[in-house]
Structure formats: C-alpha cells, structure tokens
Short mmCIF file of C-alpha atoms and ligand atoms in Angstrom, two decimals:
data_model
loop_
_atom_site.label_atom_id
_atom_site.label_comp_id
_atom_site.label_asym_id
_atom_site.label_seq_id
_atom_site.Cartn_x
_atom_site.Cartn_y
_atom_site.Cartn_z
CA MET A 661 13.63 -22.85 16.98
CA ASN A 662 11.55 -20.22 15.19
CA LYS A 663 9.82 -21.33 12.01
CA ARG A 664 10.06 -19.05 8.99
CA LYS A 665 7.05 -16.78 8.53
CA LYS A 666 4.62 -17.53 5.72
CA ILE A 667 3.76 -14.67 3.38
CA ALA A 668 0.86 -15.21 0.98
CA LEU A 669 0.75 -13.08 -2.16
CA ILE A 670 -2.76 -12.94 -3.58
CA GLY A 671 -2.27 -11.95 -7.20
CA ALA A 672 0.92 -12.86 -9.04
CA GLY A 673 0.95 -10.03 -11.57
CA GLN A 674 3.43 -7.18 -11.77
CA ILE A 675 3.30 -6.18 -8.09
CA GLY A 676 2.84 -9.77 -6.87
CA GLY A 677 5.94 -10.98 -8.73
CA THR A 678 8.02 -8.07 -7.41
CA LEU A 679 6.79 -8.81 -3.90
CA GLY A 680 7.94 -12.44 -4.22
CA LEU A 681 11.38 -11.24 -5.17
CA LEU A 682 11.57 -8.68 -2.35
CA VAL A 683 10.30 -11.02 0.37
CA GLY A 684 13.11 -13.41 -0.57
CA MET A 685 15.78 -10.72 -0.85
CA ARG A 686 14.81 -9.19 2.51
CA LYS A 687 14.74 -12.65 4.18
CA LEU A 688 11.22 -12.19 5.53
CA GLY A 689 10.00 -15.78 5.17
CA ASP A 690 8.55 -18.36 2.80
CA VAL A 691 6.22 -17.28 0.00
CA VAL A 692 3.05 -18.71 -1.52
CA MET A 693 1.91 -16.91 -4.67
CA PHE A 694 -1.74 -17.39 -5.60
CA ASP A 695 -3.39 -16.34 -8.86
CA ILE A 696 -6.35 -17.52 -10.93
CA VAL A 697 -4.22 -17.68 -14.10
CA GLU A 698 -2.83 -21.20 -14.45
CA GLY A 699 0.95 -21.37 -14.64
CA LEU A 700 1.56 -17.68 -13.85
CA PRO A 701 2.26 -17.96 -10.10
CA GLN A 702 4.04 -21.30 -10.59
CA GLY A 703 6.29 -19.88 -13.30
CA LYS A 704 7.18 -16.72 -11.39
CA ALA A 705 7.81 -18.67 -8.18
CA LEU A 706 10.07 -21.16 -9.98
CA ASP A 707 12.03 -18.33 -11.59
CA ILE A 708 12.48 -16.51 -8.25
CA SER A 709 13.50 -19.77 -6.53
CA HIS A 710 16.45 -19.99 -8.92
CA LEU A 711 17.98 -16.74 -7.69
CA ALA A 712 18.14 -18.06 -4.11
CA PRO A 713 21.45 -19.91 -4.65
CA VAL A 714 22.91 -16.89 -6.45
CA PHE A 715 22.41 -14.73 -3.38
CA GLY A 716 22.68 -17.53 -0.81
CA LEU A 717 19.10 -17.14 0.36
CA ASP A 718 17.21 -19.97 2.08
CA PHE A 719 13.52 -19.48 1.50
CA ASP A 720 10.76 -21.47 -0.08
CA ILE A 721 8.60 -19.93 -2.81
CA ARG A 722 5.84 -21.69 -4.70
CA GLY A 723 2.93 -20.77 -6.90
CA THR A 724 -0.59 -22.11 -6.74
CA ASN A 725 -4.10 -21.77 -8.15
CA ASP A 726 -5.59 -23.28 -5.02
CA MET A 727 -6.44 -20.84 -2.24
CA LYS A 728 -6.11 -23.67 0.32
CA ASP A 729 -2.33 -23.35 -0.06
CA ILE A 730 -2.30 -20.02 1.78
CA ALA A 731 -3.35 -21.91 4.94
CA GLY A 732 -1.82 -20.49 8.08
CA ALA A 733 -0.24 -17.46 6.38
CA ASP A 734 1.08 -14.81 8.77
CA VAL A 735 0.64 -12.04 6.21
CA CYS A 736 -1.50 -11.81 3.06
CA ILE A 737 -0.66 -9.09 0.55
CA VAL A 738 -3.49 -8.56 -1.90
CA THR A 739 -2.85 -7.25 -5.42
CA SER A 740 -5.49 -9.31 -7.21
CA GLY A 741 -7.46 -7.14 -9.58
CA VAL A 742 -7.10 -4.98 -12.62
CA PRO A 743 -4.67 -2.05 -12.87
CA ARG A 744 -5.36 1.27 -14.64
CA LYS A 745 -4.63 1.97 -18.28
CA PRO A 746 -4.01 5.46 -19.70
CA GLY A 747 -7.08 7.67 -19.35
CA MET A 748 -8.55 5.70 -16.44
CA SER A 749 -8.93 6.90 -12.86
CA ARG A 750 -8.45 4.48 -9.98
CA ASP A 751 -12.16 4.79 -9.22
CA ASP A 752 -12.98 3.39 -12.69
CA LEU A 753 -11.76 0.01 -11.35
CA VAL A 754 -14.27 -0.17 -8.52
CA GLY A 755 -16.83 -2.47 -10.14
CA ILE A 756 -14.52 -5.22 -11.33
CA ASN A 757 -12.11 -5.08 -8.39
CA THR A 758 -14.84 -5.12 -5.71
CA ASN A 759 -15.99 -8.54 -6.92
CA ILE A 760 -12.42 -9.85 -6.98
CA ILE A 761 -11.75 -8.56 -3.46
CA LYS A 762 -14.96 -10.17 -2.17
CA THR A 763 -13.90 -13.58 -3.53
CA VAL A 764 -10.39 -13.22 -2.17
CA ALA A 765 -11.65 -12.03 1.23
CA ALA A 766 -13.73 -15.20 1.58
CA GLY A 767 -10.63 -17.31 0.89
CA ILE A 768 -8.49 -15.41 3.37
CA ARG A 769 -11.18 -15.60 6.04
CA GLU A 770 -11.35 -19.38 5.61
CA HIS A 771 -7.68 -20.25 5.20
CA ALA A 772 -5.67 -17.54 6.95
CA PRO A 773 -7.92 -16.25 9.73
CA ASN A 774 -5.04 -14.86 11.80
CA ALA A 775 -3.18 -13.07 9.04
CA LEU A 776 -2.41 -9.39 8.71
CA VAL A 777 -3.97 -8.33 5.41
CA ILE A 778 -2.32 -5.59 3.36
CA VAL A 779 -4.46 -4.43 0.44
CA ILE A 780 -2.87 -2.83 -2.62
CA THR A 781 -5.66 -3.25 -5.19
CA ASN A 782 -7.25 0.02 -6.37
CA PRO A 783 -9.29 2.04 -5.66
CA LEU A 784 -7.24 1.49 -2.54
CA ASP A 785 -9.21 3.00 0.33
CA VAL A 786 -12.45 1.45 -0.90
CA MET A 787 -10.89 -1.99 -1.50
CA ALA A 788 -9.43 -1.97 2.03
CA TYR A 789 -12.90 -1.12 3.33
CA VAL A 790 -14.46 -4.00 1.36
CA MET A 791 -11.73 -6.40 2.56
CA GLN A 792 -12.34 -5.55 6.21
CA ARG A 793 -16.11 -5.79 5.81
CA GLU A 794 -15.96 -9.13 3.98
CA THR A 795 -13.35 -10.83 6.18
CA GLY A 796 -14.84 -9.45 9.39
CA PHE A 797 -11.26 -9.22 10.70
CA PRO A 798 -10.48 -6.62 13.37
CA ALA A 799 -9.79 -3.32 11.61
CA GLU A 800 -6.24 -3.18 12.99
CA ARG A 801 -5.41 -6.31 10.94
CA VAL A 802 -6.69 -4.99 7.58
CA VAL A 803 -4.69 -2.11 6.19
CA GLY A 804 -4.25 -0.40 2.85
CA MET A 805 -0.86 0.39 1.33
CA ALA A 806 -0.83 3.82 -0.27
CA GLY A 807 0.48 6.47 2.11
CA VAL A 808 3.92 4.86 2.32
CA LEU A 809 4.20 4.97 -1.48
CA ASP A 810 2.68 8.44 -1.92
CA THR A 811 5.00 9.76 0.79
CA ALA A 812 8.01 8.07 -0.83
CA ARG A 813 7.12 9.63 -4.19
CA HIS A 814 6.95 13.06 -2.56
CA GLN A 815 10.24 12.52 -0.70
CA SER A 816 11.89 11.42 -3.91
CA PHE A 817 10.75 14.52 -5.86
CA LEU A 818 11.76 16.85 -3.01
CA ALA A 819 15.18 15.23 -2.59
CA LYS A 820 15.84 15.60 -6.34
CA GLU A 821 14.71 19.23 -6.31
CA LEU A 822 17.07 20.08 -3.45
CA ASP A 823 19.85 17.69 -4.42
CA VAL A 824 19.87 16.20 -0.92
CA SER A 825 19.69 12.62 0.33
CA VAL A 826 16.24 11.03 0.38
CA ASN A 827 17.09 10.20 3.99
CA SER A 828 17.05 13.90 4.88
CA VAL A 829 13.51 14.52 3.65
CA SER A 830 10.64 13.84 6.03
CA ALA A 831 7.12 14.10 4.64
CA PHE A 832 3.55 12.89 4.92
CA VAL A 833 0.94 12.34 2.27
CA LEU A 834 -2.48 11.75 3.79
CA GLY A 835 -6.06 11.26 2.61
CA GLY A 836 -7.44 8.96 -0.05
CA HIS A 837 -5.13 7.38 -2.62
CA GLY A 838 -6.35 9.44 -5.56
CA ASP A 839 -5.98 12.83 -7.14
CA THR A 840 -7.24 14.43 -3.91
CA MET A 841 -4.42 13.06 -1.72
CA VAL A 842 -2.88 15.66 0.61
CA PRO A 843 0.88 16.21 0.80
CA VAL A 844 1.01 17.84 4.23
CA ARG A 845 3.27 20.82 3.78
CA SER A 846 3.28 21.88 7.43
CA TYR A 847 4.92 18.55 8.43
CA THR A 848 7.39 18.36 5.56
CA THR A 849 10.96 19.10 6.57
CA VAL A 850 14.54 18.66 5.47
CA ASN A 851 16.03 17.20 8.61
CA GLY A 852 13.78 19.46 10.71
CA ILE A 853 14.02 22.58 8.53
CA PRO A 854 10.50 23.50 7.32
CA ILE A 855 10.23 22.80 3.59
CA GLU A 856 8.94 26.32 2.89
CA LYS A 857 12.33 27.68 4.02
CA MET A 858 13.99 25.59 1.30
CA ILE A 859 11.57 25.78 -1.66
CA GLN A 860 9.38 28.72 -2.80
CA PRO A 861 5.64 28.12 -2.31
CA ALA A 862 4.81 28.20 -6.03
CA ARG A 863 7.45 25.60 -6.86
CA LEU A 864 6.38 23.55 -3.86
CA GLY A 865 2.84 23.56 -5.22
CA GLU A 866 4.10 22.17 -8.52
CA ILE A 867 5.97 19.37 -6.76
CA GLU A 868 2.91 18.54 -4.66
CA ASP A 869 0.83 18.33 -7.85
CA ARG A 870 3.39 16.02 -9.42
CA THR A 871 3.19 13.77 -6.33
CA ARG A 872 -0.61 13.66 -6.64
CA GLN A 873 -0.31 12.70 -10.30
CA ALA A 874 2.76 10.43 -10.00
CA GLY A 875 0.83 7.18 -10.42
CA GLY A 876 -0.85 8.58 -13.54
CA GLU A 877 2.49 9.82 -14.91
CA ILE A 878 3.79 6.24 -14.76
CA VAL A 879 0.59 4.79 -16.28
CA ALA A 880 0.91 7.24 -19.20
CA LEU A 881 4.51 6.15 -19.78
CA LEU A 882 3.97 2.39 -19.41
CA LYS A 883 0.67 2.38 -21.34
CA THR A 884 -0.11 -1.24 -20.40
CA GLY A 885 -0.38 -1.04 -16.60
CA SER A 886 0.67 0.89 -13.53
CA ALA A 887 3.64 1.23 -11.18
CA PHE A 888 4.84 -1.97 -9.57
CA TYR A 889 8.40 -1.77 -8.19
CA SER A 890 7.74 1.01 -5.69
CA PRO A 891 4.26 -0.20 -4.61
CA ALA A 892 5.81 -3.58 -3.78
CA ALA A 893 8.68 -1.96 -1.86
CA ALA A 894 6.22 0.16 0.13
CA ALA A 895 4.24 -2.93 1.16
CA ILE A 896 7.48 -4.61 2.23
CA GLN A 897 8.19 -1.73 4.61
CA MET A 898 4.81 -2.40 6.24
CA VAL A 899 5.47 -6.16 6.44
CA GLU A 900 8.78 -5.50 8.18
CA ALA A 901 7.18 -3.08 10.65
CA TYR A 902 4.66 -5.83 11.49
CA LEU A 903 6.96 -8.87 11.65
CA PHE A 904 9.65 -7.06 13.65
CA ASP A 905 7.21 -5.06 15.81
CA GLU A 906 8.99 -1.88 14.78
CA LYS A 907 6.18 0.42 15.92
CA ARG A 908 7.05 2.58 12.96
CA LEU A 909 5.07 5.73 12.26
CA LEU A 910 3.77 5.29 8.71
CA ALA A 911 1.02 6.75 6.56
CA CYS A 912 -1.40 3.88 5.90
CA ALA A 913 -5.03 3.50 4.88
CA ALA A 914 -6.66 2.70 8.21
CA CYS A 915 -10.23 2.42 9.37
CA CYS A 916 -10.91 5.72 11.16
CA LYS A 917 -13.20 5.65 14.14
CA GLY A 918 -13.80 9.33 14.75
CA GLN A 919 -10.26 10.47 14.00
CA TYR A 920 -10.09 13.40 11.58
CA GLY A 921 -13.90 13.56 11.84
CA VAL A 922 -14.23 10.30 9.89
CA ASP A 923 -16.18 7.29 11.08
CA GLY A 924 -16.03 3.82 9.54
CA LEU A 925 -14.13 4.80 6.39
CA TYR A 926 -10.62 3.81 5.34
CA LEU A 927 -8.39 6.81 4.80
CA GLY A 928 -4.66 7.50 4.62
CA VAL A 929 -3.63 8.67 8.10
CA PRO A 930 -0.48 8.50 10.25
CA VAL A 931 -0.44 5.27 12.26
CA ILE A 932 1.87 3.37 14.57
CA PHE A 933 2.46 0.04 12.84
CA GLY A 934 3.73 -2.90 14.89
CA ALA A 935 3.03 -6.51 15.85
CA LYS A 936 -0.68 -5.82 16.35
CA GLY A 937 -0.96 -4.21 12.92
CA ILE A 938 -2.35 -0.70 13.25
CA GLU A 939 -1.64 -0.04 16.91
CA LYS A 940 -2.73 3.57 16.96
CA ILE A 941 -3.99 6.26 14.62
CA ILE A 942 -2.15 9.50 15.29
CA GLU A 943 -4.11 12.73 15.00
CA ILE A 944 -2.01 15.72 13.99
CA ASP A 945 -3.02 19.37 13.88
CA LEU A 946 -3.52 20.56 10.33
CA THR A 947 -3.72 24.08 8.94
CA ASN A 948 -7.16 25.23 7.76
CA ASP A 949 -6.11 24.76 4.14
CA GLU A 950 -4.91 21.21 4.84
CA LYS A 951 -8.13 20.41 6.71
CA ALA A 952 -10.16 21.59 3.72
CA LEU A 953 -8.07 19.48 1.33
CA LEU A 954 -8.40 16.43 3.58
CA GLN A 955 -12.18 16.89 3.74
CA LYS A 956 -12.31 16.96 -0.06
CA SER A 957 -10.37 13.71 -0.09
CA VAL A 958 -12.70 12.13 2.50
CA ASP A 959 -15.70 13.17 0.39
CA ALA A 960 -14.13 11.53 -2.68
CA VAL A 961 -13.60 8.20 -0.84
CA GLN A 962 -17.07 8.40 0.72
CA SER A 963 -18.76 8.85 -2.65
CA VAL A 964 -17.10 5.70 -4.05
CA VAL A 965 -18.04 3.71 -0.91
CA GLU A 966 -21.64 4.89 -1.36
CA SER A 967 -21.59 3.68 -4.96
CA LEU A 968 -21.05 0.13 -3.60
CA LYS A 969 -24.43 0.03 -1.88
P1 LIG B 2243 -1.51 -7.10 -12.68
O1 LIG B 2243 -0.13 -7.24 -13.17
O2 LIG B 2243 -2.62 -7.09 -13.67
O3 LIG B 2243 -1.77 -8.25 -11.60
C1 LIG B 2243 -3.02 -8.49 -11.04
C2 LIG B 2243 -3.17 -10.00 -10.93
O4 LIG B 2243 -4.38 -10.29 -10.23
C3 LIG B 2243 -3.25 -10.72 -12.29
O5 LIG B 2243 -2.20 -11.66 -12.41
C4 LIG B 2243 -4.62 -11.41 -12.24
O6 LIG B 2243 -4.64 -12.68 -12.88
C5 LIG B 2243 -4.83 -11.53 -10.75
N1 LIG B 2243 -6.22 -11.79 -10.35
C6 LIG B 2243 -7.37 -11.34 -10.92
N2 LIG B 2243 -8.43 -11.85 -10.24
C7 LIG B 2243 -7.94 -12.64 -9.26
C8 LIG B 2243 -8.52 -13.42 -8.22
N3 LIG B 2243 -9.85 -13.50 -8.08
N4 LIG B 2243 -7.70 -14.06 -7.38
C9 LIG B 2243 -6.36 -13.99 -7.51
N5 LIG B 2243 -5.75 -13.26 -8.47
C10 LIG B 2243 -6.53 -12.60 -9.32
O7 LIG B 2243 -1.68 -5.74 -11.81
P2 LIG B 2243 -0.57 -5.07 -10.85
O8 LIG B 2243 0.11 -6.12 -10.06
O9 LIG B 2243 0.21 -4.08 -11.63
O10 LIG B 2243 -1.56 -4.21 -9.91
C11 LIG B 2243 -2.43 -4.86 -9.01
C12 LIG B 2243 -3.40 -3.87 -8.37
O11 LIG B 2243 -2.65 -2.93 -7.59
C13 LIG B 2243 -4.23 -3.04 -9.35
O12 LIG B 2243 -5.55 -2.92 -8.87
C14 LIG B 2243 -3.54 -1.68 -9.33
O13 LIG B 2243 -4.41 -0.62 -9.65
C15 LIG B 2243 -3.10 -1.61 -7.89
N6 LIG B 2243 -2.02 -0.65 -7.59
C16 LIG B 2243 -2.09 0.01 -6.41
C17 LIG B 2243 -1.12 0.92 -6.08
C18 LIG B 2243 -1.21 1.66 -4.79
O14 LIG B 2243 -0.35 2.47 -4.49
C19 LIG B 2243 -2.33 1.44 -3.90
C20 LIG B 2243 -0.05 1.16 -6.94
C21 LIG B 2243 0.01 0.45 -8.13
C22 LIG B 2243 -0.99 -0.46 -8.45
#
C-alpha cells in the first residue's frame, strides 16, 4: 500500500496557510507546517484539520516550531521570510530574507535531504540560488516558483481583455521575478492564433506592463502584505507535476547552465517538470527585442546575486 506523501510548509504565514488548505483540498498528502512564531502553525493546522470532515478529506495536518518534524518530507515549500509593503521592491527584501533562507536551508539539508524544494520567498530568483547553494542539493531538486504565477497573471488579463476562457490562452513569462520579467509575445496565442492577431500592439504593451506590475498592484491594494492565494495555487501546480510525474512544461526559476547564455544563475525559463524535478530546460528562439529584454532581466538578477558576496 502506498503511504501518503509528506509535504512540509516552511513558513505558516499568508501563503503557507493557503498552501496547507490547498494540499488538503487537492488530496496531495499529509502536511507539516513549520514557523518560528509559536502557536501560528499549530493554530492554522488545527483550523484546516476541521474542514477535513466537511469535505470528506483524509489527511493529517499539524503545526510545529521544531524543524525536526519535517523529517522525511517529500516536498518542502518555502515561504519563510518577509513580504513587501507598499513602496518596496522585491529586491529590498534581500538582506533579511537571505539570512532566513540560510537558516531554513540548513534545517532542510539535515531533516529532509531527499525533498524537492520549491522556493517562494522573494527576491525569488536570488533566494532559490541561495537555497541551492546552502543545501548543496542537485539543482534539479531546488526550484523557484514565479513563472507559473506570472504566466497565470498574464493569461488572466488576456482572457479578460478578449472575453475568452482562460483555458484558451497560452502564454509564457520568462526572466527574473521582478519588474524586468518578460512576457514573451511571440509565444502567446489564443488556442494557436498569435496574440498580435487578436490585440493591437499598443494595447498588448499595456497588458504586458500590467502583468509586470501585477504583484505591486496587489501590494498597493492590500497595504499590509503581498499576494497569497495565487502564489500558493501556482506552487501546487508544481507539486502536482512532481508527485504525478506529469512532465509538464512550466515556466520556473531554474539554475541555468549555459542556457540563454546564463551560467550558474537562477532565472525563469521553460522547463519540463516531472518526478526528477526540473528534468530539462527548454531553449526557445526569441526575437531580438525579447532577447534584449531577457538580458536586462538577467543583469538585474545578477546584480542582486553580486550584492550577496
Ligand atoms: P507572511 O504572511 O509574512 O509569512 C511569512 C512567514 O515566515 C511568517 O509567518 C514568519 O513568521 C515566517 N518566518 C520568518 N522567519 C522564519 C524562519 N526562520 N523559519 C520559518 N518561518 C519563518 O508572508 P507571505 O506568506 O505573504 O509571503 C512569504 C514570502 O513569499 C515573502 O517573501 C513574499 O515576498 C514572497 N512572495 C513571493 C511571490 C512569488 O511569486 C515568488 C508572491 C507573493 C509573495
């Protein structure tokens, strides 16, 4: 008989709590929520456990302040850290969140050495880089969640603009998870029809800008933190691709080894995601404009990585 998978949520804040709910609802396994704040993961886990009978779900969820309890986790999803407030860029979080990720990486390395690690903490590409460096895990098992969310935001805006199903819009947002991210127009289609045949270039540019700024738009509205429902959902799509070996083509922050002219940096790129984690980075041809935008994004990630040294 197969045992249920164990999903460790490192950080039980806004995204961590939503993840606990979604793991249960999607029947992905048992959950351990870890946080440094006493009572927070325990309280959220107890609350979520009480919806299991309502929906007829059999899963175990518990909260802890002891990292030892993540022992043997199949997947660790890391949201520990500080979110942005209005007026802040993601890069403003680098100092405080780097130290948190280093501590957490040591715990994961010790207690869950075989886990897939999905990083959500910002600045995303840099935190994924620090996580891989500090755990020493193979790069295919440390991945950043951003491209799935950025792509979903773009799909959502395009579907609304055209009044079509979100299922009909296919898109890619690549590059670093910041204001320099690159919605790749040449690969954006409505069920195969190039997007430029459906939306005028000027309007398309406005929608692409809104996608780049979508996280900030939500921060400005919430005032006390950043998006959490959709980031959690995006991570769940990656967990499912891994646990069910879906070999899904997703945009993820992966450690590039020469692809797109990048070596040793984490960057949002198209990958095949399956039971081995990142099974392959896919290189696609880009227009000259897209290449220039991607290079700008690479430079932005590189400069934050250099600030770590
Ligand atoms: P929040 O609700 O503040 O939760 C973060 C939790 O981390 C808090 O409960 C803290 O107590 C906890 N924490 C702090 N230090 C530690 C530690 N050493 N070990 C364990 N837990 C700790 O934030 P949130 O859930 O809204 O966001 C979490 C992170 O995700 C932030 O860095 C956000 O910027 C980031 N984020 C990323 C995206 C992406 O698309 C990549 C989107 C939205 C938010």
